[in-house]
Short mmCIF file of C-alpha atoms in Angstrom, two decimals:
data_model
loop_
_atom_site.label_atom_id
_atom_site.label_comp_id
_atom_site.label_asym_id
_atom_site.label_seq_id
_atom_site.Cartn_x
_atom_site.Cartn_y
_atom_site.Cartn_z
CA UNK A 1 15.62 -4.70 12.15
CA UNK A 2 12.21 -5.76 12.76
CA UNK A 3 9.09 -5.38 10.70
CA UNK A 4 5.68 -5.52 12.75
CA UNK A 5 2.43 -5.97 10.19
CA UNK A 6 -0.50 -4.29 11.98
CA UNK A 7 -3.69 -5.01 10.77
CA UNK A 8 -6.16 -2.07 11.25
CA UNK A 9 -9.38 -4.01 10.44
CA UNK A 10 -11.53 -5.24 7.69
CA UNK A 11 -12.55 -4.28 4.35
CA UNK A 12 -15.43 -6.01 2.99
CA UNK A 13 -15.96 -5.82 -0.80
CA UNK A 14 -17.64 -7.30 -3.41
CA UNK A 15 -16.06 -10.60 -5.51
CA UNK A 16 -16.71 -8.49 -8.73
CA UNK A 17 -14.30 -5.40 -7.32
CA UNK A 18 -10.97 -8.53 -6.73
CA UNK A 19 -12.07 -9.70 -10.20
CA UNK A 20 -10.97 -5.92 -10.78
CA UNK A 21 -11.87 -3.07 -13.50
CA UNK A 22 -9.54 -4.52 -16.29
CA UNK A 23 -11.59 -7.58 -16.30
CA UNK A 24 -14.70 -5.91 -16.54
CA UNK A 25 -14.12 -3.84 -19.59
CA UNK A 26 -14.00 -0.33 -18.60
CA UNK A 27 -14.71 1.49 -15.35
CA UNK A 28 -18.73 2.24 -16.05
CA UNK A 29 -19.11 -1.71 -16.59
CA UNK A 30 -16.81 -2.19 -13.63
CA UNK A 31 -18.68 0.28 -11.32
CA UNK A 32 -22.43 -1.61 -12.29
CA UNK A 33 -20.96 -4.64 -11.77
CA UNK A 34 -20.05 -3.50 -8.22
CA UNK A 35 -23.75 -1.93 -7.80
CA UNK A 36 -25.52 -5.26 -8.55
CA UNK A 37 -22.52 -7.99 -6.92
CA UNK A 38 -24.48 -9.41 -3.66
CA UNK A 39 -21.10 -11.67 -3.04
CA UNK A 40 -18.88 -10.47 -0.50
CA UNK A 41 -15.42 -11.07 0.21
CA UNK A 42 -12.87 -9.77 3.89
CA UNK A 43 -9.93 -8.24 3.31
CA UNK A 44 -7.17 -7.47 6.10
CA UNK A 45 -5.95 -4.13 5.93
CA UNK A 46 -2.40 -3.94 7.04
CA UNK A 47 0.14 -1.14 7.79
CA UNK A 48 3.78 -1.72 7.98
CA UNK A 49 5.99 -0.50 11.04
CA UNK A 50 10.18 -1.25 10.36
CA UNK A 51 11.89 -1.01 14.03
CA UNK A 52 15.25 0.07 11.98
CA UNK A 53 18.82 1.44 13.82
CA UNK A 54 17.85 4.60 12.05
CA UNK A 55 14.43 5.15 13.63
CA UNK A 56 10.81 3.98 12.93
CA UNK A 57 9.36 3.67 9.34
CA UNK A 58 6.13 3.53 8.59
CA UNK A 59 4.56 2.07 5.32
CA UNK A 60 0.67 2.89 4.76
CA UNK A 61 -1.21 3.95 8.25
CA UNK A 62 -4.37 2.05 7.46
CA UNK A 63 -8.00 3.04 8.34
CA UNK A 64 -9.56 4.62 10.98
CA UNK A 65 -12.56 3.31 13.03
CA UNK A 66 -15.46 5.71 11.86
CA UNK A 67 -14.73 4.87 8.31
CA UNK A 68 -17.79 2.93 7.51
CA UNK A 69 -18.53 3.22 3.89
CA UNK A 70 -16.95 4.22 0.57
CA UNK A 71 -19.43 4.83 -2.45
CA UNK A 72 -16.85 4.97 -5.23
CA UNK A 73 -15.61 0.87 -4.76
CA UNK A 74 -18.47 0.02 -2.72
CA UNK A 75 -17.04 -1.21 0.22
CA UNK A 76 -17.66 -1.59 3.97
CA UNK A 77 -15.29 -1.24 6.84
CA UNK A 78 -14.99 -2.95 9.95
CA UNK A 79 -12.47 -1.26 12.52
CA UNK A 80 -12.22 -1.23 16.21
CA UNK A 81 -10.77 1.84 17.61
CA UNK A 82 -7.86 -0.30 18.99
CA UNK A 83 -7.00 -1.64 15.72
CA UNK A 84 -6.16 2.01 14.59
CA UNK A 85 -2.50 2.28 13.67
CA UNK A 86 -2.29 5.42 17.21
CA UNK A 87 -3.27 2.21 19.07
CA UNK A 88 -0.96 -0.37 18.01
CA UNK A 89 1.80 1.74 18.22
CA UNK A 90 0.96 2.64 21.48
CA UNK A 91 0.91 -0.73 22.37
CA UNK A 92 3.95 -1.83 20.92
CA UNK A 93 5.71 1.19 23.01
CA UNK A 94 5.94 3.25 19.80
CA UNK A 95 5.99 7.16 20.33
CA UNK A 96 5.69 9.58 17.54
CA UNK A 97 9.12 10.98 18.51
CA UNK A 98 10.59 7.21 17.47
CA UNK A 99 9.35 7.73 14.28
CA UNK A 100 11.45 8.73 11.49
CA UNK A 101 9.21 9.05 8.20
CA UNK A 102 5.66 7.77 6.88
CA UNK A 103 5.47 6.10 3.11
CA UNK A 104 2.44 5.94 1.36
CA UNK A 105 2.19 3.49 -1.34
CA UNK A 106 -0.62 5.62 -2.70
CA UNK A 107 -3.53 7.75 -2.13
CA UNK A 108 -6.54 5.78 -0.98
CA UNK A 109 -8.28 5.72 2.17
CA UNK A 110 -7.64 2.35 3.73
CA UNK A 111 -3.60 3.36 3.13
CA UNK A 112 -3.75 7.15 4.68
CA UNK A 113 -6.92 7.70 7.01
CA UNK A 114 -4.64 6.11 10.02
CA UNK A 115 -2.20 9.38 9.21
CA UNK A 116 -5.02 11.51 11.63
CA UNK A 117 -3.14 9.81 14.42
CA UNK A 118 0.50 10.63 13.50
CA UNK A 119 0.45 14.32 12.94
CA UNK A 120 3.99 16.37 12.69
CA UNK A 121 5.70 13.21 11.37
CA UNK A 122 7.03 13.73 7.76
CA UNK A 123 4.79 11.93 4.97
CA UNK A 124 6.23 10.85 2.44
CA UNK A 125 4.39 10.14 -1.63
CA UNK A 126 5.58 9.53 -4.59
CA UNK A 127 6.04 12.41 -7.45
CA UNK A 128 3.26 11.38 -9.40
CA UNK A 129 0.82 10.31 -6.54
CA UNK A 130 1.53 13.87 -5.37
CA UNK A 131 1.12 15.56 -8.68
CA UNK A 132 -1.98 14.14 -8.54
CA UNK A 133 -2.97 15.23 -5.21
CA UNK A 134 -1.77 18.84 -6.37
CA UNK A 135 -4.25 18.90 -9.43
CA UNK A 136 -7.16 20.79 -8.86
CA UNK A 137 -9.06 17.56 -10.14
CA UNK A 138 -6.97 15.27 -8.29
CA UNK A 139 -7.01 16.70 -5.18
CA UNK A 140 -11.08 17.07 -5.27
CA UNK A 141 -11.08 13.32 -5.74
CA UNK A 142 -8.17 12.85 -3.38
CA UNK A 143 -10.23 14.83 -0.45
CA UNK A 144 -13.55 13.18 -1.36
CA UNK A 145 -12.06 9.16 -1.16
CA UNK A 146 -10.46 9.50 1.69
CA UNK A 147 -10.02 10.94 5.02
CA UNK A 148 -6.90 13.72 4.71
CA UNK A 149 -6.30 15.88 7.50
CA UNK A 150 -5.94 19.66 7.08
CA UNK A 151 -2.81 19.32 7.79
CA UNK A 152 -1.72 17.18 5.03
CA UNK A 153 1.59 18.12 3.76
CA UNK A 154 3.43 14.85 2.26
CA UNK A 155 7.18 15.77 0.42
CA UNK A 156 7.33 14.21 -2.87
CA UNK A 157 9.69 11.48 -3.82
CA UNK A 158 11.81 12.02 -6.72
CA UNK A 159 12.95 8.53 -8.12
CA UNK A 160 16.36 8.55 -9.00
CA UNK A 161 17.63 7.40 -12.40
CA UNK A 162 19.34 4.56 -10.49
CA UNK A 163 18.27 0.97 -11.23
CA UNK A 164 17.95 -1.25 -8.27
CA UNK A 165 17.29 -5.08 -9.04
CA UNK A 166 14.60 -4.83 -12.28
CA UNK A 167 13.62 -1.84 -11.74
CA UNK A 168 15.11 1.13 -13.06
CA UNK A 169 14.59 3.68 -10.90
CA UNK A 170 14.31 4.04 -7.12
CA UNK A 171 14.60 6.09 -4.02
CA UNK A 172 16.42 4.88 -1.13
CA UNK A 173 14.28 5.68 2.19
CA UNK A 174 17.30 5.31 4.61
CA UNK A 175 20.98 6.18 5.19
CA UNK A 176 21.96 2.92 5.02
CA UNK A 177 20.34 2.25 1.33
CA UNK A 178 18.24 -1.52 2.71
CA UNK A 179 15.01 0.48 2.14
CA UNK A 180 14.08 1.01 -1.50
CA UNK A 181 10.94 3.03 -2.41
CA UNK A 182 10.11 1.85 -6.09
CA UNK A 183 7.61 3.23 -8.48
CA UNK A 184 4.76 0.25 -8.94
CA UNK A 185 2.02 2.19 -11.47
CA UNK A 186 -0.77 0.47 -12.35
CA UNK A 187 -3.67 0.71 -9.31
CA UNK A 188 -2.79 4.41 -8.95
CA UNK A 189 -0.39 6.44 -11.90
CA UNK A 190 1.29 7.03 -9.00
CA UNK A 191 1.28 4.00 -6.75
CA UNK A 192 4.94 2.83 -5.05
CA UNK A 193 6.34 -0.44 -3.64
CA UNK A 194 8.51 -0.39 -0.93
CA UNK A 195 11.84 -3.13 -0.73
CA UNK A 196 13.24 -4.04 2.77
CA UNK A 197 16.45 -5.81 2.26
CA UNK A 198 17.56 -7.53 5.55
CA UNK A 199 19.88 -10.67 6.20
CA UNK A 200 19.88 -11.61 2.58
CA UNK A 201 15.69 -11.54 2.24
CA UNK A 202 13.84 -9.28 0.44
CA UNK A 203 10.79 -8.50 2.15
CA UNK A 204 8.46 -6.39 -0.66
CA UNK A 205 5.77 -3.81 0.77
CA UNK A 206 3.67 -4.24 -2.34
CA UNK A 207 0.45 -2.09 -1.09
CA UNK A 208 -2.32 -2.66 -3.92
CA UNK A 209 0.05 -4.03 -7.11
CA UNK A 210 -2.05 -7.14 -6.45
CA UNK A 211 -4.34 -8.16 -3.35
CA UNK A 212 -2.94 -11.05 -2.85
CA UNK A 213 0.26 -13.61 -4.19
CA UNK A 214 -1.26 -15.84 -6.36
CA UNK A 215 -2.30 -12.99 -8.43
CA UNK A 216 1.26 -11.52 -9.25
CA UNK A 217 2.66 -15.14 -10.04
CA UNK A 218 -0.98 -15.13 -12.25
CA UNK A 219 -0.16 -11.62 -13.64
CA UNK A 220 -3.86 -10.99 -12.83
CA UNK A 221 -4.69 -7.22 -12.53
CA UNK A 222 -7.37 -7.36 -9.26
CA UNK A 223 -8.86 -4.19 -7.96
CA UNK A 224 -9.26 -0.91 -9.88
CA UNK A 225 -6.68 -0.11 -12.25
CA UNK A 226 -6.75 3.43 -12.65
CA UNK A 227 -3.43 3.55 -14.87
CA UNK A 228 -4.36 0.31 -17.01
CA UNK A 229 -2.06 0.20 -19.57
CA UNK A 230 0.97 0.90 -17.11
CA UNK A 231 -0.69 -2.18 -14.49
CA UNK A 232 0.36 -5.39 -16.37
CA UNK A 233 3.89 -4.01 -17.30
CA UNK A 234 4.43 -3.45 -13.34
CA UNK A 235 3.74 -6.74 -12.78
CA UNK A 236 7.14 -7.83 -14.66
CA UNK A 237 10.02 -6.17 -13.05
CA UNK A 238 8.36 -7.62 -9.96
CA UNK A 239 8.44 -10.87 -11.52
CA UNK A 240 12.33 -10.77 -12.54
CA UNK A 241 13.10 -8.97 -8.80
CA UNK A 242 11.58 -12.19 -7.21
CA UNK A 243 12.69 -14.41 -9.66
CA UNK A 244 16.30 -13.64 -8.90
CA UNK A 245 16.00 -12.35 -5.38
CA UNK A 246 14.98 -14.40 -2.12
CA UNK A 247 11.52 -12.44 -1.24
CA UNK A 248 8.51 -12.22 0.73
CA UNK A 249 5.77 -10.43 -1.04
CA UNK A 250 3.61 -8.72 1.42
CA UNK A 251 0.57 -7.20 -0.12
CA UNK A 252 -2.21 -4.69 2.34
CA UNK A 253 -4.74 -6.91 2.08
CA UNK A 254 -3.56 -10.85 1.37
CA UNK A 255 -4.29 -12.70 4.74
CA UNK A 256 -1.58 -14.87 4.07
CA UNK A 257 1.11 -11.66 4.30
CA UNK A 258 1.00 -11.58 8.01
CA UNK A 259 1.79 -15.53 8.36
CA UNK A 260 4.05 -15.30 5.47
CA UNK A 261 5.81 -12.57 7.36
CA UNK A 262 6.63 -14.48 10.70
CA UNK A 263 7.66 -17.52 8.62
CA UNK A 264 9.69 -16.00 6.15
CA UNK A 265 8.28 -17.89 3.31
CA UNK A 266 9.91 -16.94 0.11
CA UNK A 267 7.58 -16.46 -2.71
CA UNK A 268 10.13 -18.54 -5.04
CA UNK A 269 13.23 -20.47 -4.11
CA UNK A 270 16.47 -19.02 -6.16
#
C-alpha cells in the first residue's frame, strides 16, 4: 500500500476564518469578522490517493483551477491546471479504470470540485452529508458553495453499529477491513474521517476536523463549525484513537501533513 498526498493548490483565507466561527460567537459575528480581517493566511489543499491491492482510493478530489473566489468564507484560490487532481493522476500513471471508489469527507468545494475530472467512478458520502445534499435547502446551498457536476450521484454510507478503536461506529471502505470511514461531525453534521491502517500505523485522513495538528492536541475548533455542539465532542474519540494507537494525523490543509506523511511521524508515541 501506498498513500500519495496531492496538493491541488492554495487557499488563501483570512486569520479570523482559522480562529473559526465558535470563537467568534455565532456565525453573523463570524461572517463580519471575515468581511473586515485584512490578514491573510495559505493553506495547502490536499487530496488523498491509496495505491491499495484492491484498487485505487481516493479521499477528497480537491479544487479545480477556475475556482477563484468563494463569498460565503471569503476565500481566494490559487490553482494551476496541473495541480488538478485529472493531472496528478495522470502523472502518477493513474487511469480512471484503476480506480476503485471516491470518499468525500464532506461537502465543500475545495474537497469535491476536483470530482469534474473523475466522472463514472463511484462517489462515495456519508448518510448525513448526503441527507443534506438531498434537502431541498441543503442541496441549494450544496450547488451554490461548490462546483457539483450534473452528474453527481454519490451512494450514501451507512455507518455500522460496529465500534472500531474510540469510535463507535464505522464503515469499512475495503474487503480487507484496513480502511475505516468514521463519522467526524462537527465542521459539517455530516463530515467523515477516514483510517488507513497499514504495517502497524494508523495514518488518519482527517479532512476539516481541525486545519492543522496542534489544534486537535489543543482541542481548538478552527474553521466554520456548522454542527457546533457535535465539533468539540469529535475531537475526543480522536484523542483516545491516537492516544492508544501509533498515528499520523493528516489534515487537507496542515502543511506539515505532506512531510509528516513521508516521515511517518507519529502524532504521539504509545
Amino acid at each position: 500500500m501506498y498513500i500519495h498526498a496531492l496538493q491541488t493548490g492554495i487557499v488563501h483565507v483570512k486569520a479570523d476564518f482559522l480562529r473559526g466561527s465558535a470563537a467568534a460567537g455565532n456565525p453573523l459575528t463570524f461572517f463580519g469578522k471575515l468581511l473586515t480581517d485584512k490578514v491573510w493566511v495559505d493553506l495547502p489543499i490536499y487530496a488523498w490517493v491509496i495505491d491499495h491491492s484492491e484498487g485505487i482510493f481516493i479521499v477528497d478530489t480537491g479544487d479545480c483551477a477556475d475556482t477563484l473566489h468563494n463569498f460565503i468564507s471569503q476565500s481566494t484560490y490559487t490553482i494551476m491546471p496541473d495541480e488538478q487532481i485529472g493531472a496528478q493522476l495522470m502523472n502518477l500513471g493513474i487511469a480512471k479504470r484503476d480506480i476503485r471508489k471516491i470518499i468525500l469527507t464532506h461537502l465543500h468545494g475545495d474537497h469535491v470540485n476536483g470530482l469534474a475530472d473523475l466522472q463514472g467512478i463511484p462517489t462515495f458520502l456519508g448518510e448525513v452529508e448526503y441527507a443534506f445534499y438531498r434537502n431541498r435547502l441543503g442541496g441549494l446551498f450544496s450547488r451554490r458553495t461548490t462546483r457539483l457536476p450534473n452528474w453527481f450521484d454519490p451512494q450514501p454510507i451507512e455507518f455500522q453499529q460496529q465500534a472500531f478503536g474510540a469510535f463507535p461506529r464505522s464503515f469499512p471502505l475495503t474487503k480487507a477491513g484496513d480502511m475505516i470511514a468514521v463519522p467526524t461531525p462537527g465542521h459539517t453534521a455530516g463530515h467523515l474521517s477516514v483510517i488507513i491502517n497499514y504495517e502497524d500505523v494508523s495514518y488518519f485522513l482527517a479532512g476539516d476536523v481541525t486545519y492543522d495538528q496542534e489544534a486537535l492536541l489543543s482541542r481548538t475548533l478552527q474553521g466554520p463549525s456548522l454542527a457546533i455542539k457535535q465539533h468539540p465532542q469529535t475531537l475526543q474519540p480522536i484523542l483516545s484513537y491516537v492516544q492508544t494507537h501509533p498515528t499520523i494525523y493528516l489534515p487537507s490543509h496542515d502543511w506539515e501533513s505532506g512531510n509528516r506523511l513521508i516521515t511517518k511521524s507519529i502524532i504521539y508515541s504509545v
